[in-house]
Structures are given as C-alpha cells and as structure tokens.
PDB file of C-alpha atoms in Angstrom:
ATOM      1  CA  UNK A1484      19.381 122.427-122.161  1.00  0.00           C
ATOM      2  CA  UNK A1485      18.072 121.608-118.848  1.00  0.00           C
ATOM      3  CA  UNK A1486      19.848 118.012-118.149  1.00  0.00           C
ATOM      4  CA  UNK A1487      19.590 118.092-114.415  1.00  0.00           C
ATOM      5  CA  UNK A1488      15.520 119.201-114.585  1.00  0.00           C
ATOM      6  CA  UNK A1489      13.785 116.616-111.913  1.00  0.00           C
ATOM      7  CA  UNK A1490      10.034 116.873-112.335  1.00  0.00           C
ATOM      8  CA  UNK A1491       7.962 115.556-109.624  1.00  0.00           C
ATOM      9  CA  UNK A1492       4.566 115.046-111.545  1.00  0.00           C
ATOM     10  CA  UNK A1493       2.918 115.058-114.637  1.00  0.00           C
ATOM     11  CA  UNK A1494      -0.463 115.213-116.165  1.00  0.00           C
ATOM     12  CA  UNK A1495      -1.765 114.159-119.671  1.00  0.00           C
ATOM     13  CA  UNK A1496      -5.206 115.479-121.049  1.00  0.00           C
ATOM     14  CA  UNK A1497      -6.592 114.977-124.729  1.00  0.00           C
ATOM     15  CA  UNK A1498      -7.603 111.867-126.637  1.00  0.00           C
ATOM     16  CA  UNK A1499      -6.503 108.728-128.433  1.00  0.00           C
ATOM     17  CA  UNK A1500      -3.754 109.747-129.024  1.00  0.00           C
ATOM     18  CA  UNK A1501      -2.365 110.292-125.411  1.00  0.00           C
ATOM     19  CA  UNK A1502      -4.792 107.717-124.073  1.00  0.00           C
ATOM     20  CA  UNK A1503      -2.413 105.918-126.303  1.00  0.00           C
ATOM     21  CA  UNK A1504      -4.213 103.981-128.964  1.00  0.00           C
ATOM     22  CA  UNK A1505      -2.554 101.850-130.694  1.00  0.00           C
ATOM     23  CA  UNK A1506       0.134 100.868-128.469  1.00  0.00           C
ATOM     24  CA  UNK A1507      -1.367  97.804-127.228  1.00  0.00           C
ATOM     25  CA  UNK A1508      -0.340  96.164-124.141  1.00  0.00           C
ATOM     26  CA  UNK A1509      -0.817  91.924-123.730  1.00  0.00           C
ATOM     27  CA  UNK A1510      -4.423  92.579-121.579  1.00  0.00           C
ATOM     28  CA  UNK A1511      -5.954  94.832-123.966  1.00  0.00           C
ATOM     29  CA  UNK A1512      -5.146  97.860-122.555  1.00  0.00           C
ATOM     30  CA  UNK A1513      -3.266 100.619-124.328  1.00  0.00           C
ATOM     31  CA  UNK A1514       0.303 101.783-123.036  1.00  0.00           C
ATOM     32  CA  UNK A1515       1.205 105.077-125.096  1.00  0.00           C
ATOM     33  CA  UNK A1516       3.610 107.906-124.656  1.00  0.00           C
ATOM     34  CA  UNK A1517       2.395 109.791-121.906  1.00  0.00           C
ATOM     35  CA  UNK A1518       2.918 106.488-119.490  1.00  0.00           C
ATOM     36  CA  UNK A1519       6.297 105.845-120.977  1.00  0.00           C
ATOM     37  CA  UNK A1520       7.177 109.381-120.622  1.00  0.00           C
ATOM     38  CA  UNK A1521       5.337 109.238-116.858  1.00  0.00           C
ATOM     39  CA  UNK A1522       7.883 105.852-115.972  1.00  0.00           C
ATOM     40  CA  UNK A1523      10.843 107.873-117.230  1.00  0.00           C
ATOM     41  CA  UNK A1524      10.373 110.389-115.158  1.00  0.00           C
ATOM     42  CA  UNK A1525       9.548 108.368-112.143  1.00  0.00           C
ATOM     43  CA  UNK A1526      12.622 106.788-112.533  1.00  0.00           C
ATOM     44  CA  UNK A1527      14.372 109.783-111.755  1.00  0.00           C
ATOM     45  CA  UNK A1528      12.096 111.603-108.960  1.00  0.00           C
ATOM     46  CA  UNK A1529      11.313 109.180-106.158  1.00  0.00           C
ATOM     47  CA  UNK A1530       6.805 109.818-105.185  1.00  0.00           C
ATOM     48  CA  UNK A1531       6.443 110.705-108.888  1.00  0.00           C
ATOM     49  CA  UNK A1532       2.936 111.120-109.543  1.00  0.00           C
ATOM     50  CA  UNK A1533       0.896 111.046-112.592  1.00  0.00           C
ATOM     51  CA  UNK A1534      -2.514 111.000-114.083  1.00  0.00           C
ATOM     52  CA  UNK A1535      -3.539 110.452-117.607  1.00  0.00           C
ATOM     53  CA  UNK A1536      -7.150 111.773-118.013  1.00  0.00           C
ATOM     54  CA  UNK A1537      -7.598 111.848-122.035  1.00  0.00           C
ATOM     55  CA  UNK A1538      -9.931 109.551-123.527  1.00  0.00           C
ATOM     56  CA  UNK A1539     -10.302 108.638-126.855  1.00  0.00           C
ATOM     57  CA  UNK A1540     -12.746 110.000-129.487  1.00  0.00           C
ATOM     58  CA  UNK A1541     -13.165 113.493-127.129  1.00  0.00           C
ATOM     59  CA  UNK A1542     -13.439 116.564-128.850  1.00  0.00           C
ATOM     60  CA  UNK A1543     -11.895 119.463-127.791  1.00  0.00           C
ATOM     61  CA  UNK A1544     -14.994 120.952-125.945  1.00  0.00           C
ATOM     62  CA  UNK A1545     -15.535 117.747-124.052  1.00  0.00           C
ATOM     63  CA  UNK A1546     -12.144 117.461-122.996  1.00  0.00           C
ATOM     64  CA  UNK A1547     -12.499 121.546-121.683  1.00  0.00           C
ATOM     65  CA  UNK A1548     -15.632 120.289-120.114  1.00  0.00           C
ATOM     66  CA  UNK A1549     -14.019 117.537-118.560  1.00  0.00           C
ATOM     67  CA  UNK A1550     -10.356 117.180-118.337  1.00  0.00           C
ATOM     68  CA  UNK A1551      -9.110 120.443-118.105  1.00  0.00           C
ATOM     69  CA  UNK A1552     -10.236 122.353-114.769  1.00  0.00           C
ATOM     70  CA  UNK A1553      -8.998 118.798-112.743  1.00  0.00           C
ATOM     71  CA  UNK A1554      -5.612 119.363-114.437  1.00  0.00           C
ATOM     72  CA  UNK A1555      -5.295 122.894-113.491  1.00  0.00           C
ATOM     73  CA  UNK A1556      -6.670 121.534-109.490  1.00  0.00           C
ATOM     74  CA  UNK A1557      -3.926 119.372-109.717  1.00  0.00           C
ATOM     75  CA  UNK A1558      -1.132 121.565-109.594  1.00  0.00           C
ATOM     76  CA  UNK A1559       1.304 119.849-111.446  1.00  0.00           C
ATOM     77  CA  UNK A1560       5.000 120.390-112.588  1.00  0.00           C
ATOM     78  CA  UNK A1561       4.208 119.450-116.101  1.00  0.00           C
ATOM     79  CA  UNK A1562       0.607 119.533-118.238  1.00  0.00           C
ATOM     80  CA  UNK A1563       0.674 118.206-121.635  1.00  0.00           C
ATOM     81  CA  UNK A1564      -2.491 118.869-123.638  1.00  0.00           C
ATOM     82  CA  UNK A1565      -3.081 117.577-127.022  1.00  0.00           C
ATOM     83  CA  UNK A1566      -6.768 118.413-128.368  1.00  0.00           C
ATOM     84  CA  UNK A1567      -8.916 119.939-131.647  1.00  0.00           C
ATOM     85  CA  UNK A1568      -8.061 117.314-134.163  1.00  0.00           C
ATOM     86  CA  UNK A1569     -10.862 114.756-133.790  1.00  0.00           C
ATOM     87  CA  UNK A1570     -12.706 118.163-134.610  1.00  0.00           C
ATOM     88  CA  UNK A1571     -10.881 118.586-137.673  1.00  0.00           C
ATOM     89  CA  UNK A1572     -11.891 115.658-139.182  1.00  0.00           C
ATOM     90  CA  UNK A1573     -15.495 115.580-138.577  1.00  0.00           C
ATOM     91  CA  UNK A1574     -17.667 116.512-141.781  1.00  0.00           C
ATOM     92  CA  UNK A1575     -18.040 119.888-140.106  1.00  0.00           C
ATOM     93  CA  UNK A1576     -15.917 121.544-138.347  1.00  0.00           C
ATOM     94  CA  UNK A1577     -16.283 125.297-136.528  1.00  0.00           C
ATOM     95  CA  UNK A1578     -12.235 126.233-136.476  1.00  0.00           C
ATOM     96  CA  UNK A1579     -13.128 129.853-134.749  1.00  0.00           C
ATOM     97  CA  UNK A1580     -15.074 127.443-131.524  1.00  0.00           C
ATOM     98  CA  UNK A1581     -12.114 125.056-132.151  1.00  0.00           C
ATOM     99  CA  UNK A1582      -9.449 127.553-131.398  1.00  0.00           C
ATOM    100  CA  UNK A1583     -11.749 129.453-128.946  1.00  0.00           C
ATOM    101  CA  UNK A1584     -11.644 126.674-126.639  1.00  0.00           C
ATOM    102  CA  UNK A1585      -8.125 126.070-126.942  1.00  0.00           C
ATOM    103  CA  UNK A1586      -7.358 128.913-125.920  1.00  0.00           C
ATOM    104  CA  UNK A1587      -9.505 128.827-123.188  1.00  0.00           C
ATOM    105  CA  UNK A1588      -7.749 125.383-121.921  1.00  0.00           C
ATOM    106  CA  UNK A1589      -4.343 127.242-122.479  1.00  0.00           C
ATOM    107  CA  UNK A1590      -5.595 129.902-120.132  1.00  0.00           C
ATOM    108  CA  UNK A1591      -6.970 127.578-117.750  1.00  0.00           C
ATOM    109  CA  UNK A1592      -3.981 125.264-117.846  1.00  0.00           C
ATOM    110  CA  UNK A1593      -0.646 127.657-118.307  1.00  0.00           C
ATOM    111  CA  UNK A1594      -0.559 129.373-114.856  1.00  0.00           C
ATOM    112  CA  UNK A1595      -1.389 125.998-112.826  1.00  0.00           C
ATOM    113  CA  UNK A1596       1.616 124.202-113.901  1.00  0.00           C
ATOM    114  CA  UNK A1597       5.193 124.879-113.970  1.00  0.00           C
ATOM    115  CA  UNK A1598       5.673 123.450-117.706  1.00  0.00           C
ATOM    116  CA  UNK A1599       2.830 123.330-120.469  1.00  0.00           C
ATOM    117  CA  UNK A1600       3.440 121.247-123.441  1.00  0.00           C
ATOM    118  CA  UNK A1601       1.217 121.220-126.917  1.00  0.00           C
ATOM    119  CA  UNK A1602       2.404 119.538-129.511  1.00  0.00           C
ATOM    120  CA  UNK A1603       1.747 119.560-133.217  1.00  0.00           C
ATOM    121  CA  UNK A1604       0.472 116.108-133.833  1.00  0.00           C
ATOM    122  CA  UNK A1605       1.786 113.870-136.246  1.00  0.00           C
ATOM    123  CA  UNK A1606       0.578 113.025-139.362  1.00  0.00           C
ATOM    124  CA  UNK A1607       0.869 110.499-142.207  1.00  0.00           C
ATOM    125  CA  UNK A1608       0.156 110.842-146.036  1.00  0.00           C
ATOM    126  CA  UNK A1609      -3.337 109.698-147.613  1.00  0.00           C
ATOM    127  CA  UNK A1610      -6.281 110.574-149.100  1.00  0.00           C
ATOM    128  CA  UNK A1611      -8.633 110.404-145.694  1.00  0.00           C
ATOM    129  CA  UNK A1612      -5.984 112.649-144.466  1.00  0.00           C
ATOM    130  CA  UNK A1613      -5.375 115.082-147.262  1.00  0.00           C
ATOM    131  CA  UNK A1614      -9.217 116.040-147.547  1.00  0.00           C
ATOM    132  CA  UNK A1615      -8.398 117.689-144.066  1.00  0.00           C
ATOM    133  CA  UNK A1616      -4.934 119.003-144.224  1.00  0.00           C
ATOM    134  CA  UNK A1617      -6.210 122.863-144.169  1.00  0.00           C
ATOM    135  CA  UNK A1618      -8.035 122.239-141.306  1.00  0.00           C
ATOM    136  CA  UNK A1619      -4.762 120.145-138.854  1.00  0.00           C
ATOM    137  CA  UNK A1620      -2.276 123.111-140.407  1.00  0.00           C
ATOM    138  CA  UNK A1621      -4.631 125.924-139.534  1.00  0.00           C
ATOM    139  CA  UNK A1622      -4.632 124.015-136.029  1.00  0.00           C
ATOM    140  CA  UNK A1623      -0.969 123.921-135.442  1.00  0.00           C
ATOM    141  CA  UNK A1624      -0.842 127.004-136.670  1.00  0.00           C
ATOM    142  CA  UNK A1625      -3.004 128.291-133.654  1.00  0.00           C
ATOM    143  CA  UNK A1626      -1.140 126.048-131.312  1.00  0.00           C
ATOM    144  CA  UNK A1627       2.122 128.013-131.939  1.00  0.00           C
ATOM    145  CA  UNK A1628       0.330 131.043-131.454  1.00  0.00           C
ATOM    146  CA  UNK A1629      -1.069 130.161-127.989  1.00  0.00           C
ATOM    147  CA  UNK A1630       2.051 128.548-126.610  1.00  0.00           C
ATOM    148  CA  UNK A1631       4.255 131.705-127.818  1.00  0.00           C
ATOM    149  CA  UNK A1632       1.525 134.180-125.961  1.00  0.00           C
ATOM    150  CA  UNK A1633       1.389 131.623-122.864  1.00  0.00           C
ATOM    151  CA  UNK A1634       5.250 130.761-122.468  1.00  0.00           C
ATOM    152  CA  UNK A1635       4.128 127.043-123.317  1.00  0.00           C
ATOM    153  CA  UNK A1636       6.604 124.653-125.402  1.00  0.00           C
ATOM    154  CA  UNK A1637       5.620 122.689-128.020  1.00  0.00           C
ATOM    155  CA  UNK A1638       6.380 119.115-129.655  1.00  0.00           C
ATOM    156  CA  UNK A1639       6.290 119.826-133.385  1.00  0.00           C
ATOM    157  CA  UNK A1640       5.639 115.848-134.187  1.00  0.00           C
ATOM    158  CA  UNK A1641       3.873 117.050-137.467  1.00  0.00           C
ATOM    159  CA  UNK A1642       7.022 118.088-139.245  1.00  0.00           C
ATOM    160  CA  UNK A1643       8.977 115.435-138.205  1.00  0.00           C
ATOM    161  CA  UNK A1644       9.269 113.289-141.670  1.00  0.00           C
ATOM    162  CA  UNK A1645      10.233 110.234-139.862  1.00  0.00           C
ATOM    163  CA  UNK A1646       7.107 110.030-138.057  1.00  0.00           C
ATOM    164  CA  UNK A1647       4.967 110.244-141.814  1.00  0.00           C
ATOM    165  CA  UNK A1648       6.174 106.170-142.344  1.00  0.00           C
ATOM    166  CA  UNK A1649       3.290 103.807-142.281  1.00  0.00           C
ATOM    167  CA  UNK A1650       5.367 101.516-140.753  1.00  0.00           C
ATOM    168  CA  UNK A1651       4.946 103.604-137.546  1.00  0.00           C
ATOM    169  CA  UNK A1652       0.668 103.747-137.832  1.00  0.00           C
ATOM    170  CA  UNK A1653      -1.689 100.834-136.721  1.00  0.00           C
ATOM    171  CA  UNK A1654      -3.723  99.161-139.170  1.00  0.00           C
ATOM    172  CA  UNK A1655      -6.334 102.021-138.423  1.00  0.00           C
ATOM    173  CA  UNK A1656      -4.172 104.314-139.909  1.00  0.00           C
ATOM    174  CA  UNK A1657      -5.095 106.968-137.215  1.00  0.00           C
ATOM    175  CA  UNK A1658      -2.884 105.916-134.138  1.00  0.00           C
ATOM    176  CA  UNK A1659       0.665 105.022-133.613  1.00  0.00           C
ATOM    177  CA  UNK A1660       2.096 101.912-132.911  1.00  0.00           C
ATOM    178  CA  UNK A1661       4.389 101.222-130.359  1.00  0.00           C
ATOM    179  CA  UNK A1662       7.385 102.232-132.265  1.00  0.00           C
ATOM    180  CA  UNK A1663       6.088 106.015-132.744  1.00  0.00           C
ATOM    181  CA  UNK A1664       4.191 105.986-129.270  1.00  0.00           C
ATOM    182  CA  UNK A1665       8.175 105.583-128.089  1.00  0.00           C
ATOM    183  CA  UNK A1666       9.589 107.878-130.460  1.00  0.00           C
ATOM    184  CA  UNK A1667       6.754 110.658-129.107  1.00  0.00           C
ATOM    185  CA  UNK A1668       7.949 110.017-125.752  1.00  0.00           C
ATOM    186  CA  UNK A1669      11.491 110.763-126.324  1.00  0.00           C
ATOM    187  CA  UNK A1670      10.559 113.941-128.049  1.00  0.00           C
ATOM    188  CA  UNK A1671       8.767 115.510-124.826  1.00  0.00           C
ATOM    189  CA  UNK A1672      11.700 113.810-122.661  1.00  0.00           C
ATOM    190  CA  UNK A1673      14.651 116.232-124.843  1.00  0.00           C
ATOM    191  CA  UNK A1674      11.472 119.283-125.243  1.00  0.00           C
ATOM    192  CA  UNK A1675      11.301 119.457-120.971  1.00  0.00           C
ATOM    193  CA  UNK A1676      15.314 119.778-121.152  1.00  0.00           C
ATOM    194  CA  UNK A1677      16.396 115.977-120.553  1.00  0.00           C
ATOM    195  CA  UNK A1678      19.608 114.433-122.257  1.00  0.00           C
ATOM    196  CA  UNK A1679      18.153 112.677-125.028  1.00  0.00           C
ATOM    197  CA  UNK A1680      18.459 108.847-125.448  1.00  0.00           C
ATOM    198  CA  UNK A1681      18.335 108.591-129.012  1.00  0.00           C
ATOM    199  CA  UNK A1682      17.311 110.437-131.957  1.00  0.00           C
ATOM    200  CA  UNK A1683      13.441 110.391-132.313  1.00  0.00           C
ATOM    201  CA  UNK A1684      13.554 111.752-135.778  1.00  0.00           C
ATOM    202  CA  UNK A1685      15.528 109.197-136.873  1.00  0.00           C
ATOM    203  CA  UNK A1686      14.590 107.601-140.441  1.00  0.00           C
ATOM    204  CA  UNK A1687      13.349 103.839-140.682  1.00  0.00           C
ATOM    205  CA  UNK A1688      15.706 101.366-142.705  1.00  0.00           C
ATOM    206  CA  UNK A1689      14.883 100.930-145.837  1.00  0.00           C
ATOM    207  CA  UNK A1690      11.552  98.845-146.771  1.00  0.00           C
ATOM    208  CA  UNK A1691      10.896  97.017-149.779  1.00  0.00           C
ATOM    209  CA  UNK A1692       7.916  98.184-151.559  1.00  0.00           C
ATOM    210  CA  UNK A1693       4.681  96.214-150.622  1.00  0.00           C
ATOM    211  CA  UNK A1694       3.404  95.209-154.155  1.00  0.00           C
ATOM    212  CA  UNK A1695       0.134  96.218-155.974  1.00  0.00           C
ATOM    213  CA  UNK A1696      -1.900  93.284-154.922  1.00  0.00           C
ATOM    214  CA  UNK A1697      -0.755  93.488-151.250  1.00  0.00           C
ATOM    215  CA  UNK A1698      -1.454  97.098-151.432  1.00  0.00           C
ATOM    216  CA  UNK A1699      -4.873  96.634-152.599  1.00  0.00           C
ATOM    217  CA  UNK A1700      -5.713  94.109-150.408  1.00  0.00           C
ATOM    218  CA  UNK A1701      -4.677  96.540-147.347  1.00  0.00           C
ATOM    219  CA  UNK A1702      -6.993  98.645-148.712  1.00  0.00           C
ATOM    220  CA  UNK A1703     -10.069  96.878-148.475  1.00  0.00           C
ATOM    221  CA  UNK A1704      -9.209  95.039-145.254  1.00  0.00           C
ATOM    222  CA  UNK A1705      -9.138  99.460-143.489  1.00  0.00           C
ATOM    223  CA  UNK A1706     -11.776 100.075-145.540  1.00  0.00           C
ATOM    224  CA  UNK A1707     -13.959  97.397-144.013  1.00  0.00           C
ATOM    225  CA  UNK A1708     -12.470  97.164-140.431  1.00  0.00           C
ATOM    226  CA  UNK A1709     -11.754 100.768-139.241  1.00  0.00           C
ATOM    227  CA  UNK A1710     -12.500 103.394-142.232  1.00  0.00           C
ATOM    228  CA  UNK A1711     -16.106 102.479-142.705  1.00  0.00           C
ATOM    229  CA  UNK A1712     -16.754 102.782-139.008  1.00  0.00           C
ATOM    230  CA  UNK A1713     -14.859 105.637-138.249  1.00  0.00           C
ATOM    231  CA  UNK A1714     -17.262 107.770-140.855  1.00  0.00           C
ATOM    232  CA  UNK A1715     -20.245 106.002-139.486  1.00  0.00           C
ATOM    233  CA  UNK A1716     -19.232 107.570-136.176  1.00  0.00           C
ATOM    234  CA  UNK A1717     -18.608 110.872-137.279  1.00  0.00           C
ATOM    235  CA  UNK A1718     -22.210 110.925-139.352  1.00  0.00           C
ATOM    236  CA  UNK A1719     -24.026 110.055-136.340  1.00  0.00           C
ATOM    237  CA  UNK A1720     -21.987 112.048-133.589  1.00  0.00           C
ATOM    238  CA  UNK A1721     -21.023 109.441-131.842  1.00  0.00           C
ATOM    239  CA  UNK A1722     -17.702 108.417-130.091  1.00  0.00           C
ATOM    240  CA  UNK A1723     -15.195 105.669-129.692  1.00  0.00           C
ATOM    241  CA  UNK A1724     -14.945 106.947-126.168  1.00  0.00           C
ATOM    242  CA  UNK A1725     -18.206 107.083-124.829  1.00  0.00           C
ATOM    243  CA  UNK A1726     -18.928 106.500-121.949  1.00  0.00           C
ATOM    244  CA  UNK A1727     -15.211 105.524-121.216  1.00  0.00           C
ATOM    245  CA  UNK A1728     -13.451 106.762-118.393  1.00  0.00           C
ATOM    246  CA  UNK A1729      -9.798 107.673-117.741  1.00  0.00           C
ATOM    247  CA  UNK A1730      -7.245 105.663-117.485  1.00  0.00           C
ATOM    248  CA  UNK A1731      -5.607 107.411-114.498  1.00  0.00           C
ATOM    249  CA  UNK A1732      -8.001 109.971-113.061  1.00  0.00           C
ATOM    250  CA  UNK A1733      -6.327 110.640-110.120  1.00  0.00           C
ATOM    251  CA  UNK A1734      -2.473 112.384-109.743  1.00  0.00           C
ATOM    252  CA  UNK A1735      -1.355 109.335-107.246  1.00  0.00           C
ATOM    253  CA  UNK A1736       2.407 107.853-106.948  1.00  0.00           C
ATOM    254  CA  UNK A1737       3.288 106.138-110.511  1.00  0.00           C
ATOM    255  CA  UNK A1738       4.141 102.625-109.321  1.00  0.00           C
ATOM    256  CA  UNK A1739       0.912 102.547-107.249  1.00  0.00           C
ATOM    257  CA  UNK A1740      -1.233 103.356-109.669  1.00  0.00           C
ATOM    258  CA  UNK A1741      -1.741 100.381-112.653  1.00  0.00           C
ATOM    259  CA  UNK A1742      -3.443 101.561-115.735  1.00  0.00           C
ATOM    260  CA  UNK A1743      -7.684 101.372-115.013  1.00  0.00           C
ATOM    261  CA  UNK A1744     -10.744 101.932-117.282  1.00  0.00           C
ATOM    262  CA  UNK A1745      -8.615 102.005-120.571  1.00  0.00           C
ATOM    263  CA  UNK A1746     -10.000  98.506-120.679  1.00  0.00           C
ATOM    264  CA  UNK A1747     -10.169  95.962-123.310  1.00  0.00           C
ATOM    265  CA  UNK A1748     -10.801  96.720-127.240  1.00  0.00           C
ATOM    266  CA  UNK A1749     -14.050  96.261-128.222  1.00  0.00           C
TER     267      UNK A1749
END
C-alpha cells in the first residue's frame, strides 16, 4: 500500500451520485464524497486542485458528451468516473450502447490521468431495485472488465453489505446520506493507497425494527414524494439535472473554489 502517495489534483465526472445527492449541506447545496475525498487530499498537497463536473440525472452518453473530453484536457493525477446506471433503470435500456460508451470514456479518460477510478456503485435491497438487478450486475460486470484491460482500479461499493442498510439512503431511497457519502470517501482514500482512517465496511449497531404501521406509512410518504416522480421522469425523458450545471467546472485550487451551480433543491 501506497501510504506516502501525495496527489496534487483530482477530478470527479458522473451523476447524483458524485454530484453528491443526498448529502445535504445547511444552504441547500449537496456536499458528497468526491468533495470530502477532494478536502482530504488537499490537506495533504498544498495548490490541490479539483473539479467536480457530474450532474445529476445524466446518462452515460451525456456525461461522454459533456464531462469526459474536459477531464481528459485537464490532465489530472486522479479521474474518478462513475456512469451507466441512471441508464439501467430507465424502462429501456440499450446495455451494448451502455457499455459502448463506457468504454469509450475509459479510453478517453485512462491515458490522461495518472490514476483512474470506477467503482461498482452501491446498492440497497427493494422491489424498485430488484426489477433492475440484471441490468446494475451486468454493469459492474463490464466495469471490471474495462478497468482490468485499462490498468484502472475500482471501488467495489456494491458488495460491500454494510453499505445495503437503509439507514445509510435518503428518504429517496436512491442517494446516500451523509453517513455513506463519508464511508464512500474513505473507500477511494485506502483504493489510491492512503492509510485508512477507519473501516468503511464497518456494520451499523444494531436497530430496532421499525414496526408495520411505521413501515407502511414510509411507504406511501416515497411513493408520493420521490417514487412517483422519479417514473414520471423516466416516462417522459426528462431529467433531474437539466439544465443544471456543475458544481466545480473548472480544476482551480480547492480552498478557492466554494461549491457553485449545485444550487438549492427544488
């Protein structure tokens, strides 16, 4: 293990998920792991830079068409790109385009950096999510493929049991909280050769059982606030991120550079 690694810059591309939805800051904004990752590292190379490009909602060819040639311009020590699943779980979903243009970001990406990371993403248990299980596996599947063939590392967050508990998802029960936005961010930290901090993997203390009527009551409130929209979105083609631009567009000095454009929830 690499303990004495110093990285000078890092860049995030893909969606939500390394936006970072749901870790929500006081003003609105979201937080995630790729800046707690990006202020860990800072803390250890003085003129860190960093630039966080995902948005939420993109799919994988919108984040090829937009994210991924600036990443490779920017030169940086470390890429992470995390991308395909918001195709997975539309009603339709072309997996041979899907891992077409992954690969093509891999290519794009893997020679213009001096670390690539993919990651497996994590995933909880439910019925939403089990219709589409095939689909994620045959994903991460593809991902380990690429990053053996392009020398790139990868997270595997999806078999980490810890990170299943619903205790570490948002009332959307599609993003992380805080708690797992953390526990993601120590994971790259120990996967780009870092002594680790804690253990990520680490299982929650014990929970009493929510009971039926609490339970059922969940239910209808995700049902009503974010599962109903979510499938009108995906019906109509339409995005939680349109229109929305990056957080951090530009690689630029970490402390110099607060958070823009992720914006207030709406």
């Amino acid at each position: 293990m690499e303990t004495n690694a110093t990285y000078t810059s890092l860049v995030a591309v893909g969606d939500s998920f390394t936006e970072g939805m749901s870790d929500l800051l006081p003003d609105g904004s979201y937080r995630g792991w790729a800046d707690l990752l990006a202020g860990r590292l800072a803390a250890r190379a003085p003129g860190f830079r960093y630039a966080n490009l995902a948005v939420r909602g993109k799919l994988i060819g919108q984040i090829v068409d937009e994210q991924v040639d600036r990443a490779a311009a920017m030169g940086a020590d470390v890429v992470t790109l995390v991308g395909g699943l918001n195709d997975t779980l539309r009603p339709t979903c072309d997996m041979g385009r899907v891992r077409g243009l992954l690969e093509e970001a891999v290519e794009k990406l893997a020679p213009s950096c001096g670390r690539l990371v993919l990651m497996r993403s994590p995933g909880r248990h439910g019925p939403v999510m089990e219709r589409f299980r095939p689909r994620m596996e045959e994903l991460f599947s593809f991902v380990d493929e690429l990053a053996s063939r392009h020398g790139a590392d990868v997270v595997d967050l999806y078999g980490a049991t810890a990170l299943g508990d619903p205790r570490l998802w948002d009332a959307d029960r599609l993003h992380l909280t805080g708690e797992g936005h953390r526990r993601v961010a120590e994971a790259v930290w120990q996967t780009l050769g870092l002594a680790p901090e804690y253990d990520w993997q680490a299982a929650l203390p014990a929970a009493v059982p929510a009971g039926w009527m609490t339970r059922r009551v969940d239910d209808v409130r995700f049902a009503r606030q974010h599962l109903g929209p979510w499938i009108g979105r995906r019906l109509t083609g339409r995005s939680s991120g349109d229109g929305r631009p990056a957080k951090r567009p530009e690689l630029l000095p970490y402390e110099e550079r607060p958070a823009e454009g992720a914006g207030p929830l709406t």
